[in-house]
Coordinates of C-alpha atoms in Angstrom, one line a residue:
X20 CA 100.5 11.6 -42.1
X21 CA 103.6 13.7 -41.4
X22 CA 105.3 13.5 -38.1
X23 CA 104.7 16.5 -35.8
X24 CA 108.4 16.7 -35.2
X25 CA 109.2 17.3 -38.9
X26 CA 109.2 21.1 -38.4
X27 CA 108.2 23.7 -41.0
X28 CA 108.6 23.0 -44.7
X29 CA 112.0 24.0 -46.2
X30 CA 112.4 27.5 -47.7
X31 CA 112.1 27.5 -51.5
X32 CA 115.4 27.7 -53.2
X33 CA 116.3 31.3 -54.2
X34 CA 117.3 31.6 -57.9
X35 CA 120.6 33.5 -58.0
X36 CA 121.7 35.6 -61.0
X37 CA 125.3 36.2 -62.2
X38 CA 126.3 39.8 -62.8
X39 CA 129.1 40.8 -65.2
X40 CA 131.4 41.7 -62.3
X41 CA 131.2 38.2 -60.9
X42 CA 128.8 39.0 -58.1
X43 CA 125.5 37.3 -57.6
X44 CA 122.1 38.6 -56.7
X45 CA 118.6 37.0 -56.2
X46 CA 116.5 36.9 -59.3
X47 CA 114.0 39.8 -59.8
X48 CA 110.7 38.1 -60.9
X49 CA 111.7 35.3 -63.3
X50 CA 115.2 36.6 -63.6
X51 CA 115.8 36.3 -67.3
X52 CA 114.1 38.3 -70.1
X53 CA 114.6 39.2 -73.7
X54 CA 113.7 42.9 -73.0
X55 CA 113.2 45.1 -70.0
X56 CA 111.0 48.3 -70.4
X57 CA 111.4 51.1 -67.9
X58 CA 108.4 53.5 -67.5
X59 CA 104.8 52.9 -68.4
X60 CA 104.3 56.0 -70.6
X61 CA 102.3 55.5 -73.8
X62 CA 105.4 55.1 -76.0
X63 CA 106.9 52.5 -73.7
X64 CA 103.7 50.6 -73.4
X65 CA 103.2 50.4 -77.2
X66 CA 106.7 49.1 -77.7
X67 CA 106.2 46.6 -74.8
X68 CA 103.0 45.3 -76.4
X69 CA 104.7 44.9 -79.8
X70 CA 107.7 43.1 -78.3
X71 CA 105.4 40.8 -76.3
X72 CA 103.3 39.9 -79.3
X73 CA 106.5 39.3 -81.3
X74 CA 107.3 36.5 -78.8
X75 CA 109.8 38.4 -76.7
X76 CA 109.8 37.7 -72.9
X77 CA 109.3 41.2 -71.5
X78 CA 109.6 42.7 -68.0
X79 CA 108.0 46.1 -67.7
X80 CA 108.7 48.2 -64.7
X81 CA 107.8 51.6 -63.3
X82 CA 109.0 53.5 -60.3
X83 CA 105.5 54.9 -59.8
X84 CA 102.4 53.1 -58.4
X85 CA 100.3 54.0 -61.4
X86 CA 100.4 53.5 -65.2
X87 CA 101.2 56.3 -67.6
X88 CA 104.4 58.0 -66.4
X89 CA 104.5 61.4 -67.9
X90 CA 101.4 60.7 -69.9
X91 CA 99.2 59.5 -67.0
X92 CA 95.7 60.8 -66.1
X93 CA 95.1 62.0 -62.6
X94 CA 92.0 62.9 -60.6
X95 CA 91.4 66.3 -59.1
X96 CA 93.0 65.6 -55.7
X97 CA 96.1 64.1 -57.4
X98 CA 96.4 67.2 -59.6
X99 CA 96.4 69.5 -56.6
X100 CA 98.9 67.3 -54.8
X101 CA 101.2 67.3 -57.8
X102 CA 101.4 71.1 -57.7
X103 CA 101.4 71.3 -53.9
X104 CA 98.2 73.2 -53.9
X105 CA 96.4 71.6 -50.9
X106 CA 92.9 70.3 -51.3
X107 CA 90.6 71.4 -54.2
X108 CA 87.6 73.5 -53.4
X109 CA 84.3 71.5 -53.1
X110 CA 82.7 73.6 -55.8
X111 CA 85.0 72.2 -58.4
X112 CA 83.2 68.9 -58.2
X113 CA 83.9 65.3 -57.2
X114 CA 87.5 64.4 -57.6
X115 CA 86.7 61.0 -59.0
X116 CA 84.8 62.6 -61.9
X117 CA 88.0 64.0 -63.2
X118 CA 90.6 62.3 -65.4
X119 CA 93.1 65.0 -66.2
X120 CA 95.9 64.2 -68.7
X121 CA 99.4 65.3 -67.9
X122 CA 100.3 65.2 -71.6
X123 CA 97.0 66.0 -73.3
X124 CA 96.8 65.3 -77.0
X125 CA 94.1 64.6 -79.5
X126 CA 94.4 61.6 -81.9
X127 CA 94.3 62.1 -85.7
X128 CA 91.5 59.9 -86.9
X129 CA 93.6 58.6 -89.9
X130 CA 97.0 58.9 -88.1
X131 CA 99.7 56.5 -87.1
X132 CA 98.4 56.0 -83.5
X133 CA 95.0 54.8 -84.8
X134 CA 96.7 52.4 -87.2
X135 CA 98.8 51.1 -84.3
X136 CA 95.6 50.6 -82.2
X137 CA 94.0 48.6 -85.1
X138 CA 97.2 46.7 -86.0
X139 CA 97.6 45.5 -82.4
X140 CA 93.8 45.1 -81.8
X141 CA 94.1 47.3 -78.8
X142 CA 91.2 49.4 -80.0
X143 CA 88.9 46.7 -78.6
X144 CA 89.9 47.9 -75.1
X145 CA 89.0 51.5 -75.7
X146 CA 86.1 53.7 -76.6
X147 CA 86.6 57.0 -78.6
X148 CA 84.5 60.0 -79.3
X149 CA 85.1 62.7 -81.9
X150 CA 86.4 66.1 -80.9
X151 CA 83.8 68.8 -81.6
X152 CA 85.7 71.7 -83.0
X153 CA 89.0 72.8 -84.5
X154 CA 89.9 76.5 -84.6
X155 CA 92.8 78.7 -85.7
X156 CA 93.8 82.3 -84.9
X157 CA 94.0 84.8 -87.7
X158 CA 94.1 88.6 -87.3
X159 CA 93.4 88.4 -83.6
X160 CA 90.2 86.5 -84.2
X161 CA 89.4 82.8 -83.5
X162 CA 88.0 81.2 -86.7
X163 CA 86.6 77.7 -87.1
X164 CA 88.6 75.5 -89.5
X165 CA 86.0 74.8 -92.2
X166 CA 84.2 71.5 -91.8
X167 CA 81.8 71.7 -94.8
X168 CA 81.7 73.3 -98.3
X169 CA 79.3 75.9 -96.9
X170 CA 81.7 76.8 -94.1
X171 CA 84.6 76.9 -96.6
X172 CA 82.7 79.3 -98.8
X173 CA 81.9 81.7 -95.9
X174 CA 85.0 81.4 -93.8
X175 CA 86.8 84.7 -93.0
X176 CA 90.1 82.9 -92.9
X177 CA 90.7 83.8 -96.6
X178 CA 89.4 86.5 -98.9
X179 CA 87.0 86.1 -101.9
X180 CA 89.7 85.8 -104.6
X181 CA 92.0 83.8 -102.3
X182 CA 89.3 81.2 -101.8
X183 CA 89.5 80.3 -105.5
X184 CA 93.3 79.9 -105.3
X185 CA 92.9 77.9 -102.1
X186 CA 90.3 75.6 -103.7
X187 CA 92.7 74.9 -106.6
X188 CA 95.5 74.0 -104.1
X189 CA 93.2 71.8 -102.0
X190 CA 92.0 70.0 -105.2
X191 CA 95.7 69.4 -106.2
X192 CA 96.6 68.0 -102.7
X193 CA 93.5 65.8 -102.7
X194 CA 94.3 64.3 -106.1
X195 CA 98.1 64.1 -105.7
X196 CA 99.4 60.5 -106.0
X197 CA 103.2 60.1 -105.8
X198 CA 102.9 57.1 -108.2
X199 CA 100.8 58.9 -110.8
X200 CA 102.7 61.6 -112.7
X201 CA 99.4 62.9 -114.2
X202 CA 98.5 64.2 -110.7
X203 CA 101.7 66.2 -110.3
X204 CA 100.9 69.1 -112.7
X205 CA 104.5 69.1 -113.8
X206 CA 105.9 69.7 -110.3
X207 CA 108.5 67.5 -108.4
X208 CA 107.4 68.0 -104.8
X209 CA 110.6 66.4 -103.5
X210 CA 112.7 69.0 -105.1
X211 CA 110.7 72.2 -104.4
X212 CA 110.0 73.8 -101.0
X213 CA 106.7 74.3 -99.4
X214 CA 107.1 78.1 -99.9
X215 CA 107.7 77.5 -103.6
X216 CA 104.6 75.4 -103.8
X217 CA 102.5 78.1 -102.1
X218 CA 103.9 80.7 -104.5
X219 CA 103.1 78.5 -107.5
X220 CA 99.5 78.6 -106.5
X221 CA 99.6 82.3 -105.7
X222 CA 98.7 81.8 -102.0
X223 CA 99.3 84.7 -99.6
X224 CA 101.1 84.4 -96.2
X225 CA 97.9 84.3 -94.3
X226 CA 96.6 81.3 -96.2
X227 CA 100.0 79.6 -95.9
X228 CA 99.7 80.1 -92.1
X229 CA 96.4 78.4 -92.1
X230 CA 97.5 75.5 -94.3
X231 CA 100.9 75.0 -92.6
X232 CA 99.7 75.2 -89.0
X233 CA 96.0 74.3 -88.9
X234 CA 96.1 71.5 -91.4
X235 CA 99.7 70.3 -91.8
X236 CA 100.1 70.9 -88.0
X237 CA 103.6 72.3 -88.1
X238 CA 104.5 74.2 -84.9
X239 CA 106.9 76.7 -86.5
X240 CA 107.7 78.0 -90.0
X241 CA 110.9 76.0 -90.7
X242 CA 108.8 73.6 -92.9
X243 CA 108.6 76.4 -95.5
X244 CA 112.2 75.6 -96.5
X245 CA 111.7 71.9 -96.5
X246 CA 110.5 69.6 -99.4
X247 CA 106.9 70.3 -100.3
X248 CA 106.0 66.6 -100.4
X249 CA 106.2 66.5 -96.5
X250 CA 103.7 69.3 -96.2
X251 CA 101.4 67.9 -98.8
X252 CA 101.4 64.5 -97.1
X253 CA 100.5 66.2 -93.8
X254 CA 97.6 68.0 -95.5
X255 CA 96.4 64.8 -97.1
X256 CA 96.4 63.1 -93.6
X257 CA 94.3 66.0 -92.2
X258 CA 91.8 65.7 -95.1
X259 CA 91.6 61.9 -94.8
X260 CA 91.1 62.1 -91.1
X261 CA 88.5 64.8 -91.5
X262 CA 86.6 62.8 -94.1
X263 CA 86.1 59.9 -91.7
X264 CA 83.7 61.8 -89.4
X265 CA 83.1 65.2 -90.9
X266 CA 83.1 67.5 -87.9
X267 CA 86.8 67.5 -87.0
X268 CA 89.8 65.2 -87.8
X269 CA 90.4 64.4 -84.1
X270 CA 89.4 61.7 -81.7
X271 CA 89.8 61.4 -77.9
X272 CA 89.3 58.4 -75.7
X273 CA 86.5 58.4 -73.1
X274 CA 88.0 58.7 -69.6
X275 CA 91.2 60.3 -71.0
X276 CA 94.5 59.3 -72.4
X277 CA 95.5 57.3 -69.3
X278 CA 93.4 54.5 -70.8
X279 CA 95.9 54.2 -73.7
X280 CA 99.0 52.9 -71.9
X281 CA 96.8 50.6 -69.8
X282 CA 95.3 49.2 -73.0
X283 CA 98.7 48.4 -74.4
X284 CA 99.8 47.0 -71.0
X285 CA 96.8 44.6 -71.3
X286 CA 98.0 43.5 -74.7
X287 CA 101.5 42.8 -73.3
X288 CA 100.1 40.9 -70.4
X289 CA 97.9 38.7 -72.8
X290 CA 101.1 37.7 -74.5
X291 CA 103.1 36.9 -71.4
X292 CA 104.5 40.3 -70.4
X293 CA 105.3 40.8 -66.7
X294 CA 104.4 44.2 -65.1
X295 CA 105.8 45.5 -61.9
X296 CA 104.7 48.9 -60.5
X297 CA 106.4 50.8 -57.7
X298 CA 109.7 49.2 -58.6
X299 CA 112.6 51.7 -58.4
X300 CA 115.5 51.0 -60.7
X301 CA 118.7 51.2 -58.6
X302 CA 121.0 50.6 -61.5
X303 CA 121.1 49.7 -65.2
X304 CA 123.8 47.0 -65.6
X305 CA 126.1 46.9 -68.6
X306 CA 128.5 44.1 -69.7
X307 CA 132.2 44.4 -70.5
X308 CA 131.3 45.5 -74.1
X309 CA 129.1 48.4 -72.7
X310 CA 125.8 46.7 -73.7
X311 CA 122.8 46.8 -71.4
X312 CA 122.4 43.4 -69.8
X313 CA 119.9 43.9 -66.9
X314 CA 118.7 46.0 -64.0
X315 CA 119.1 46.0 -60.3
X316 CA 115.9 46.7 -58.3
X317 CA 114.2 45.6 -55.1
X318 CA 112.8 42.1 -54.7
X319 CA 109.7 41.1 -52.6
X320 CA 111.8 40.9 -49.5
X321 CA 113.0 44.5 -49.9
X322 CA 116.5 43.5 -50.8
X323 CA 118.4 44.0 -54.0
X324 CA 117.5 41.7 -56.9
X325 CA 118.6 41.4 -60.5
X326 CA 116.9 40.7 -63.9
X327 CA 118.9 40.1 -67.0
X328 CA 118.0 41.0 -70.6
X329 CA 119.2 41.5 -74.1
X330 CA 118.0 45.1 -74.5
X331 CA 116.4 47.9 -72.5
X332 CA 113.7 50.4 -73.6
X333 CA 113.0 53.4 -71.4
X334 CA 111.9 57.0 -71.1
X335 CA 114.5 59.8 -70.6
X336 CA 113.8 60.1 -66.9
X337 CA 115.6 56.7 -66.4
X338 CA 118.6 57.8 -68.4
X339 CA 119.4 61.5 -67.8
X340 CA 123.1 60.9 -68.4
X341 CA 122.4 59.6 -71.9
X342 CA 120.0 62.4 -72.9
X343 CA 120.3 66.1 -73.9
X344 CA 117.8 68.9 -73.6
X345 CA 116.6 70.3 -76.9
X346 CA 113.7 72.5 -76.0
X347 CA 111.5 73.6 -73.1
X348 CA 107.7 73.4 -72.9
X349 CA 105.7 75.8 -70.8
X350 CA 102.0 75.1 -70.2
X351 CA 99.0 76.0 -68.1
X352 CA 96.4 73.5 -66.8
X353 CA 93.1 75.2 -66.0
X354 CA 89.7 74.2 -64.8
X355 CA 86.8 76.3 -66.1
X356 CA 83.0 76.4 -65.8
X357 CA 82.4 77.4 -69.4
X358 CA 83.4 76.4 -73.0
X359 CA 86.0 78.6 -74.7
X360 CA 85.0 78.6 -78.4
X361 CA 82.6 80.8 -80.3
X362 CA 80.5 77.7 -81.0
X363 CA 80.5 76.6 -77.4
X364 CA 81.7 73.1 -78.3
X365 CA 82.4 70.8 -75.3
X366 CA 85.8 69.8 -76.8
X367 CA 88.1 71.7 -79.1
X368 CA 91.6 72.5 -80.3
X369 CA 92.7 76.1 -81.0
X370 CA 96.0 76.7 -82.8
X371 CA 97.7 80.1 -82.6
X372 CA 100.2 80.2 -85.4
X373 CA 103.6 81.8 -84.6
X374 CA 103.1 84.7 -87.0
X375 CA 99.8 85.6 -85.5
X376 CA 101.3 86.1 -82.0
X377 CA 104.8 87.3 -82.9
X378 CA 106.4 84.2 -81.5
X379 CA 108.9 81.6 -82.8
X380 CA 106.5 78.7 -82.1
X381 CA 102.8 78.1 -82.2
X382 CA 100.6 78.2 -79.0
X383 CA 98.2 75.2 -78.6
X384 CA 94.9 75.4 -76.7
X385 CA 93.2 72.1 -75.9
X386 CA 89.8 71.8 -74.1
X387 CA 87.8 68.8 -73.0
X388 CA 84.9 68.3 -70.6
X389 CA 82.3 65.9 -69.2
X390 CA 81.4 64.9 -72.8
X391 CA 84.5 62.7 -72.8
X392 CA 84.0 61.6 -69.2
X393 CA 87.1 63.5 -68.0
X394 CA 85.5 66.3 -65.9
X395 CA 82.6 66.8 -63.5
X396 CA 79.3 67.9 -65.2
X397 CA 79.5 71.6 -66.1
X398 CA 83.3 71.7 -65.8
X399 CA 85.9 72.1 -68.6
X400 CA 89.7 71.2 -68.6
X401 CA 91.8 73.5 -70.7
X402 CA 95.5 73.3 -71.5
X403 CA 97.7 76.0 -73.1
X404 CA 101.2 75.1 -74.2
X405 CA 104.1 76.3 -76.3
X406 CA 107.8 76.0 -76.7
X407 CA 109.8 78.7 -74.9
X408 CA 113.3 80.0 -75.1
X409 CA 112.8 82.5 -72.3
X410 CA 115.6 82.0 -69.7
X411 CA 113.4 83.4 -66.9
X412 CA 111.3 80.3 -67.0
X413 CA 114.0 78.6 -65.0
X414 CA 114.3 81.5 -62.6
X415 CA 112.5 82.9 -59.6
X416 CA 110.1 84.8 -61.8
X417 CA 108.8 81.6 -63.4
X418 CA 105.1 82.3 -63.0
X419 CA 105.3 85.8 -64.5
X420 CA 107.5 84.6 -67.4
X421 CA 105.2 81.6 -68.1
X422 CA 102.1 83.8 -68.2
X423 CA 103.9 86.1 -70.6
X424 CA 104.8 83.2 -72.9
X425 CA 101.2 81.9 -72.9
X426 CA 99.5 85.3 -72.9
X427 CA 97.7 85.0 -76.2
X428 CA 96.4 81.5 -75.3
X429 CA 95.4 82.3 -71.7
X430 CA 93.3 85.3 -73.0
X431 CA 91.0 82.7 -74.7
X432 CA 90.1 81.0 -71.5
X433 CA 88.0 83.7 -69.8
X434 CA 87.2 83.3 -66.1
X435 CA 89.2 80.4 -64.6
X436 CA 88.2 78.4 -61.5
X437 CA 91.7 77.1 -60.8
X438 CA 94.9 76.8 -62.8
X439 CA 98.5 75.6 -62.5
X440 CA 101.6 76.7 -64.4
X441 CA 104.2 74.1 -65.4
X442 CA 107.3 73.6 -67.5
X443 CA 109.5 70.7 -68.5
X444 CA 112.5 70.0 -70.7
X445 CA 112.2 68.1 -74.0
X446 CA 114.9 65.4 -73.7
X447 CA 116.2 63.3 -76.5
X448 CA 118.7 60.4 -76.5
X449 CA 122.3 61.2 -77.4
X450 CA 122.6 58.0 -79.4
X451 CA 120.3 55.6 -81.2
X452 CA 120.9 52.7 -78.7
X453 CA 122.3 50.2 -81.2
X454 CA 125.7 50.1 -79.6
X455 CA 124.7 49.8 -75.9
X456 CA 121.3 48.1 -76.5
X457 CA 119.6 51.0 -74.6
X458 CA 116.7 52.4 -76.6
X459 CA 115.5 55.7 -75.1
X460 CA 112.3 57.5 -76.2
X461 CA 111.9 61.3 -76.4
X462 CA 110.0 63.6 -74.1
X463 CA 106.4 64.7 -75.1
X464 CA 106.3 67.8 -77.3
X465 CA 104.1 70.9 -76.9
X466 CA 101.6 70.0 -79.6
X467 CA 98.0 69.1 -78.9
X468 CA 98.0 66.0 -81.2
X469 CA 99.8 62.7 -81.3
X470 CA 101.6 62.6 -84.7
X471 CA 105.0 63.5 -83.2
X472 CA 104.5 60.9 -80.4
X473 CA 103.6 58.3 -83.0
X474 CA 106.7 59.2 -85.0
X475 CA 108.8 58.5 -81.9
X476 CA 107.3 55.1 -81.5
X477 CA 108.1 54.4 -85.2
X478 CA 111.6 55.5 -84.6
X479 CA 112.0 53.3 -81.5
X480 CA 110.8 50.3 -83.4
X481 CA 113.2 51.0 -86.3
X482 CA 116.1 51.3 -83.9
X483 CA 115.3 48.0 -82.1
X484 CA 114.4 45.9 -85.1
X485 CA 116.5 47.6 -87.8
X486 CA 113.4 47.9 -90.1
X487 CA 110.4 50.2 -90.2
X488 CA 107.1 49.2 -88.5
X489 CA 104.6 48.3 -91.3
X490 CA 101.3 49.8 -90.1
X491 CA 99.4 48.2 -92.9
X492 CA 99.8 44.8 -91.3
X493 CA 98.4 43.1 -88.2
X494 CA 100.6 41.8 -85.4
X495 CA 99.6 38.3 -86.6
X496 CA 101.2 39.2 -90.0
X497 CA 104.3 40.5 -88.3
X498 CA 104.6 37.3 -86.2
X499 CA 104.4 35.2 -89.3
X500 CA 107.1 37.2 -91.0
X501 CA 109.4 36.8 -88.0

């Protein structure tokens, strides 16, 4: 039995970390890591999960007290707080029934994100439901993207004779195999443009609009001057995704996209990753060679603490000095009491191609509801977004300018219960990160699907590992390779 005069037990010894300038600070968490990831957006969580499964010791931090960063889901009260709009009206429904995505996007059923989910086995943490309808604007009318042969035969998107030419094009795309010259019909798609391919099949500009924007999902017409193989690959992806379920090529997780970063966070945690929310990053530390070697944050005692690493991954908000603005997104988030499509579907995507609205970029309209457990019963959440070059978006007439940019999309919403206008810059890293071991993701684009986001994850992996991410393999395969 200890003597009563022995006093309290000694304080545990504090682990001290050496900084490149010769100073010392207490260790943040375990102190030493292979990688530190800043921000819990979807892209950062996917990379964090992959690094952890690959055996890397990962510290994942976020300045916020919630997961998701710029791609988080918020309830109704949080949405109104974000825009400084006071308290939501009771008739909108219970706040907890809403899971409103800040970066709403549908998931292509056969796309890269689904392959990442399967590859990492993260799909077991999630439940998905098909999106009900896909529409496109043509000649000031909203038309359903055909989902069956009967719909294709009767669609007003193309005329009678054009349907035959379109059928020949679709048959060619469906059969095309880059490894089988017999499917090429004498064409070299890598050496001809998309416009030349459309001309070869005699397709008019309206049909090209439909194919390039509603199927290949380009957000402007610059693709027409690029190699046709890129457009054909995108159309094939749409067709393969569509064939999986038959109603539309898109999926969406129950309870919203905020479930995705959390699912990848669970993956990282299973493989030893450490997560710390509400941890502001005071400074990213670089060594004498200019390479990232750690971060200074705040320890449990409220004082400065340091964690070392061999590389850092983060979103642009953590590295504004290392990023540049490329585009600006303007968008509207609206709450409705009715569906917005001619078919009254509870979830849908509507694409307004640039040529149909006289703009330089497409407008995207995205709508979900209680059918995906993201809104109160009888309520719908709609988003309208596009790329803008209007300088007034940054000025005192923001609201008027934003409504002007989104006018064609807003007109589809009908009566609105409540809505918010927003804009943000698309930021991209100045360098690829190989020199300073700082790998920065890109901001989320204006599209209503995840293919661009998935490409950014692929790009991050390539920059970090120096090789492409093979989506045909499981993480167990990748571990064995390494």
